Short mmCIF file of C-alpha atoms in Angstrom, two decimals:
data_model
loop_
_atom_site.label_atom_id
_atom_site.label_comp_id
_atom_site.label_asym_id
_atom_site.label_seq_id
_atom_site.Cartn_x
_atom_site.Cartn_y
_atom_site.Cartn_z
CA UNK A 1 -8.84 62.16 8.80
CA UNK A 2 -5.73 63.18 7.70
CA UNK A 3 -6.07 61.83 4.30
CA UNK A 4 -9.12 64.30 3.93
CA UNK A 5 -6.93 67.10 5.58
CA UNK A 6 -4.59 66.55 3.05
CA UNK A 7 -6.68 66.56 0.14
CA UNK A 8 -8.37 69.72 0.45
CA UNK A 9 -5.25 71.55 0.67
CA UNK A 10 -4.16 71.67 4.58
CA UNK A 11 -1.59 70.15 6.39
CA UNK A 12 -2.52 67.79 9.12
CA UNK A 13 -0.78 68.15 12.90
CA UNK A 14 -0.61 66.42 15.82
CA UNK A 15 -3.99 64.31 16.99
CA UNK A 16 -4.87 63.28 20.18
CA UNK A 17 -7.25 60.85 21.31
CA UNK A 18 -10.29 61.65 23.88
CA UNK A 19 -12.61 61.07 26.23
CA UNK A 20 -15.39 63.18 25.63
CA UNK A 21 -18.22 64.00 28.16
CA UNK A 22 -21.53 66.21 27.51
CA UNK A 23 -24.50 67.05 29.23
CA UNK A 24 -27.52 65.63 26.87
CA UNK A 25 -30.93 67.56 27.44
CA UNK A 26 -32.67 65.37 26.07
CA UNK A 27 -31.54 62.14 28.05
CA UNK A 28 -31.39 64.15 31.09
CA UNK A 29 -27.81 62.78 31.70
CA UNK A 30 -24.03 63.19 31.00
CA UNK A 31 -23.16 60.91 28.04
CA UNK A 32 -19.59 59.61 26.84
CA UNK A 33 -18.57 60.08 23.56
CA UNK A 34 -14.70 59.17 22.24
CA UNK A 35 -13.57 61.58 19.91
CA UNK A 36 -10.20 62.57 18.33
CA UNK A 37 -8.45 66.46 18.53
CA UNK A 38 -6.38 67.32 15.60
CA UNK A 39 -4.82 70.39 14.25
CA UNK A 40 -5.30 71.71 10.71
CA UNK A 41 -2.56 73.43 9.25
CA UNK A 42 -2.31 76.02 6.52
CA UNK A 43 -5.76 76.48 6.16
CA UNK A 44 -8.09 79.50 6.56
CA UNK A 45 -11.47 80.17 7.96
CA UNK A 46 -13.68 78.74 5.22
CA UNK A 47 -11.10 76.21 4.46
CA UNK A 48 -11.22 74.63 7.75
CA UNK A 49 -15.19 74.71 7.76
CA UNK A 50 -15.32 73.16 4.32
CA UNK A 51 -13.27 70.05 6.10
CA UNK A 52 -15.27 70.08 9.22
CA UNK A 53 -18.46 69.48 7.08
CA UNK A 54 -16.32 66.57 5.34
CA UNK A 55 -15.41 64.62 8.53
CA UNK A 56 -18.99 65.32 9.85
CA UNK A 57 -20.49 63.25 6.90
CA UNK A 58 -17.66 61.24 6.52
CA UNK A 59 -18.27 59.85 9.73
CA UNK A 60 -21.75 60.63 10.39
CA UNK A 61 -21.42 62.98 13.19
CA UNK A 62 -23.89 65.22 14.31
CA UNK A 63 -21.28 68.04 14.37
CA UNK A 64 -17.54 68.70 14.30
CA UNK A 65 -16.23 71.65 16.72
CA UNK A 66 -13.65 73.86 15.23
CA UNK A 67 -11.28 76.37 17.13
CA UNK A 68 -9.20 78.58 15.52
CA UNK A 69 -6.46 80.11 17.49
CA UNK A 70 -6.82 83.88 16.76
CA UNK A 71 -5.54 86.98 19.40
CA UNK A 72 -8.07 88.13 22.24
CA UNK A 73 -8.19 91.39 19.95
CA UNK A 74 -9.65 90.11 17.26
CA UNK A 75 -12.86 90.72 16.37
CA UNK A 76 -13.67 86.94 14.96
CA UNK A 77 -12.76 86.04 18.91
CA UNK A 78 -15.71 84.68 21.05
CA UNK A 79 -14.22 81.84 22.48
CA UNK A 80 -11.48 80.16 24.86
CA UNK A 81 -9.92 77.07 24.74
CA UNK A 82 -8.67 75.89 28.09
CA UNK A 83 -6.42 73.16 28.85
CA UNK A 84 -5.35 72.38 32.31
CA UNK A 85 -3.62 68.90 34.36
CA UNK A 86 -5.14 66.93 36.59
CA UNK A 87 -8.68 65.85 35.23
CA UNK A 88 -10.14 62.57 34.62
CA UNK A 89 -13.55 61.64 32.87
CA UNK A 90 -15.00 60.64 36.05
CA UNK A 91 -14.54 63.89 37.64
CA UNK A 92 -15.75 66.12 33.94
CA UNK A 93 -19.14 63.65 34.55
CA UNK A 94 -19.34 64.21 39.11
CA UNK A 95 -18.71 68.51 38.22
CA UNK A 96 -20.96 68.48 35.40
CA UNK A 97 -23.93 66.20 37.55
CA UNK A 98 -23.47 68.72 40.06
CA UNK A 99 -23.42 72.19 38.70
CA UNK A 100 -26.45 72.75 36.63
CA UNK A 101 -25.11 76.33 35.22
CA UNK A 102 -22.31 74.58 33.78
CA UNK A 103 -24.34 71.82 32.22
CA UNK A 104 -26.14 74.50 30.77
CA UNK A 105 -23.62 76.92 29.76
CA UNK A 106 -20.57 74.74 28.70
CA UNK A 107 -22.55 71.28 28.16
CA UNK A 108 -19.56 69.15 28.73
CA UNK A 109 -16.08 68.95 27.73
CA UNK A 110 -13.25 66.30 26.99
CA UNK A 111 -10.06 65.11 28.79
CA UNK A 112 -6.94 63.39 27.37
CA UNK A 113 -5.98 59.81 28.21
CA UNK A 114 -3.12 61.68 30.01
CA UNK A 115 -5.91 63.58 32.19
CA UNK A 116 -6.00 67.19 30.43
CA UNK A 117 -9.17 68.84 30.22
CA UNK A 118 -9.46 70.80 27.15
CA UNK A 119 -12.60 73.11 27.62
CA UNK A 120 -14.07 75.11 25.04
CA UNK A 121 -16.22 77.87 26.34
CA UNK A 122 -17.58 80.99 24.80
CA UNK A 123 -15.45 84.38 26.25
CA UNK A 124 -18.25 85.53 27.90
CA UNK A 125 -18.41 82.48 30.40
CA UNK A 126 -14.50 82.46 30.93
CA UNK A 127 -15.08 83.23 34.69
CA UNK A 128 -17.95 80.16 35.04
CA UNK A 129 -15.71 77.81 32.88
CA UNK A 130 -12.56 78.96 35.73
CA UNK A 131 -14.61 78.42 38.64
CA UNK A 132 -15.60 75.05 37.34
CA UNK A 133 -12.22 74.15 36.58
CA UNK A 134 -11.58 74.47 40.47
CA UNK A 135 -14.50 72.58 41.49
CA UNK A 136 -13.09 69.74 39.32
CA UNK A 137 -9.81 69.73 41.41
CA UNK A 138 -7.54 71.54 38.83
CA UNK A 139 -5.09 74.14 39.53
CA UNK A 140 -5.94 76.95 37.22
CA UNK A 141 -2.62 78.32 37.82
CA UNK A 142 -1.38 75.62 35.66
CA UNK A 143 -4.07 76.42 32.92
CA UNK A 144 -3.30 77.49 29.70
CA UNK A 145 -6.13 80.01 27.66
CA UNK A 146 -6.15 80.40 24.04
CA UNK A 147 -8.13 82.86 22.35
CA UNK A 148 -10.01 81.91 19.37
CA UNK A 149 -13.12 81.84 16.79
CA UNK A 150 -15.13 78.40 17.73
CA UNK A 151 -18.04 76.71 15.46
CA UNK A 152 -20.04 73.91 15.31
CA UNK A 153 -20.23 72.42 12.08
CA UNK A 154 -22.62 69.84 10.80
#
């Protein structure tokens, strides 16, 4: 991935690996899915989507989810990105089996091998994606929110 962050003009960052788990519809259960997180530097808006349609073909994904870090003032802002201690897969799959809002709303999330949860939810569900965060066992106190534009690419 970096390779094709590289040569269409951005600057790859640090990657992380994870553990990916989403609510699927269809199957009527939560499914696991390994994934990687990376930042893409120096890039703008259409930049970034232009290499989020590359990895999606590249590695035949049905979609790659972008956030772009942007003030809670912004207009472009409708989403959060919140990562918070103290999560592990297992627990992402019990919350999500249990709280059929959530499944609905927020349709899964991932979690570091180091057990972060990193939760993308649109603003408007801030205070469901919070109260879920509790029912998983995490100290939102310890939480950190970032503001940002979020899109599924494909």
């Amino acid at each position: 991935m970096r390779a094709i962050i590289r040569a269409h003009g951005a600057r790859p960052g640090a990657s992380e690996l994870l553990d990916g788990v989403f609510w699927s519809t269809d199957l009527k259960q939560a499914t696991y899915e390994r994934s990687r997180e990376f930042d893409v530097n120096r890039v703008g808006r259409d930049g970034l989507h232009h290499i989020a349609g590359v990895i999606a073909k590249e590695y035949d994904q049905e979609s790659v989810l972008t956030f772009r870090c942007l003030p809670w003032t912004s207009p472009e802002t409708d989403a959060v990105e919140i990562d918070v201690p103290g999560v592990t897969p297992g627990d992402l799959r019990a919350a999500l089996l249990a709280d059929a809002e959530a499944r609905e709303k927020l349709g899964g999330g991932s979690v570091t091998l180091d057990g972060r949860l990193i939760l993308i939810a649109p603003v408007a569900d801030l205070p469901l994606a919070r109260t879920f965060t509790a029912a998983l066992g995490a100290d939102w106190n310890e939480a950190q929110v970032r503001y940002g534009d979020r899109e599924f690419v494909s």
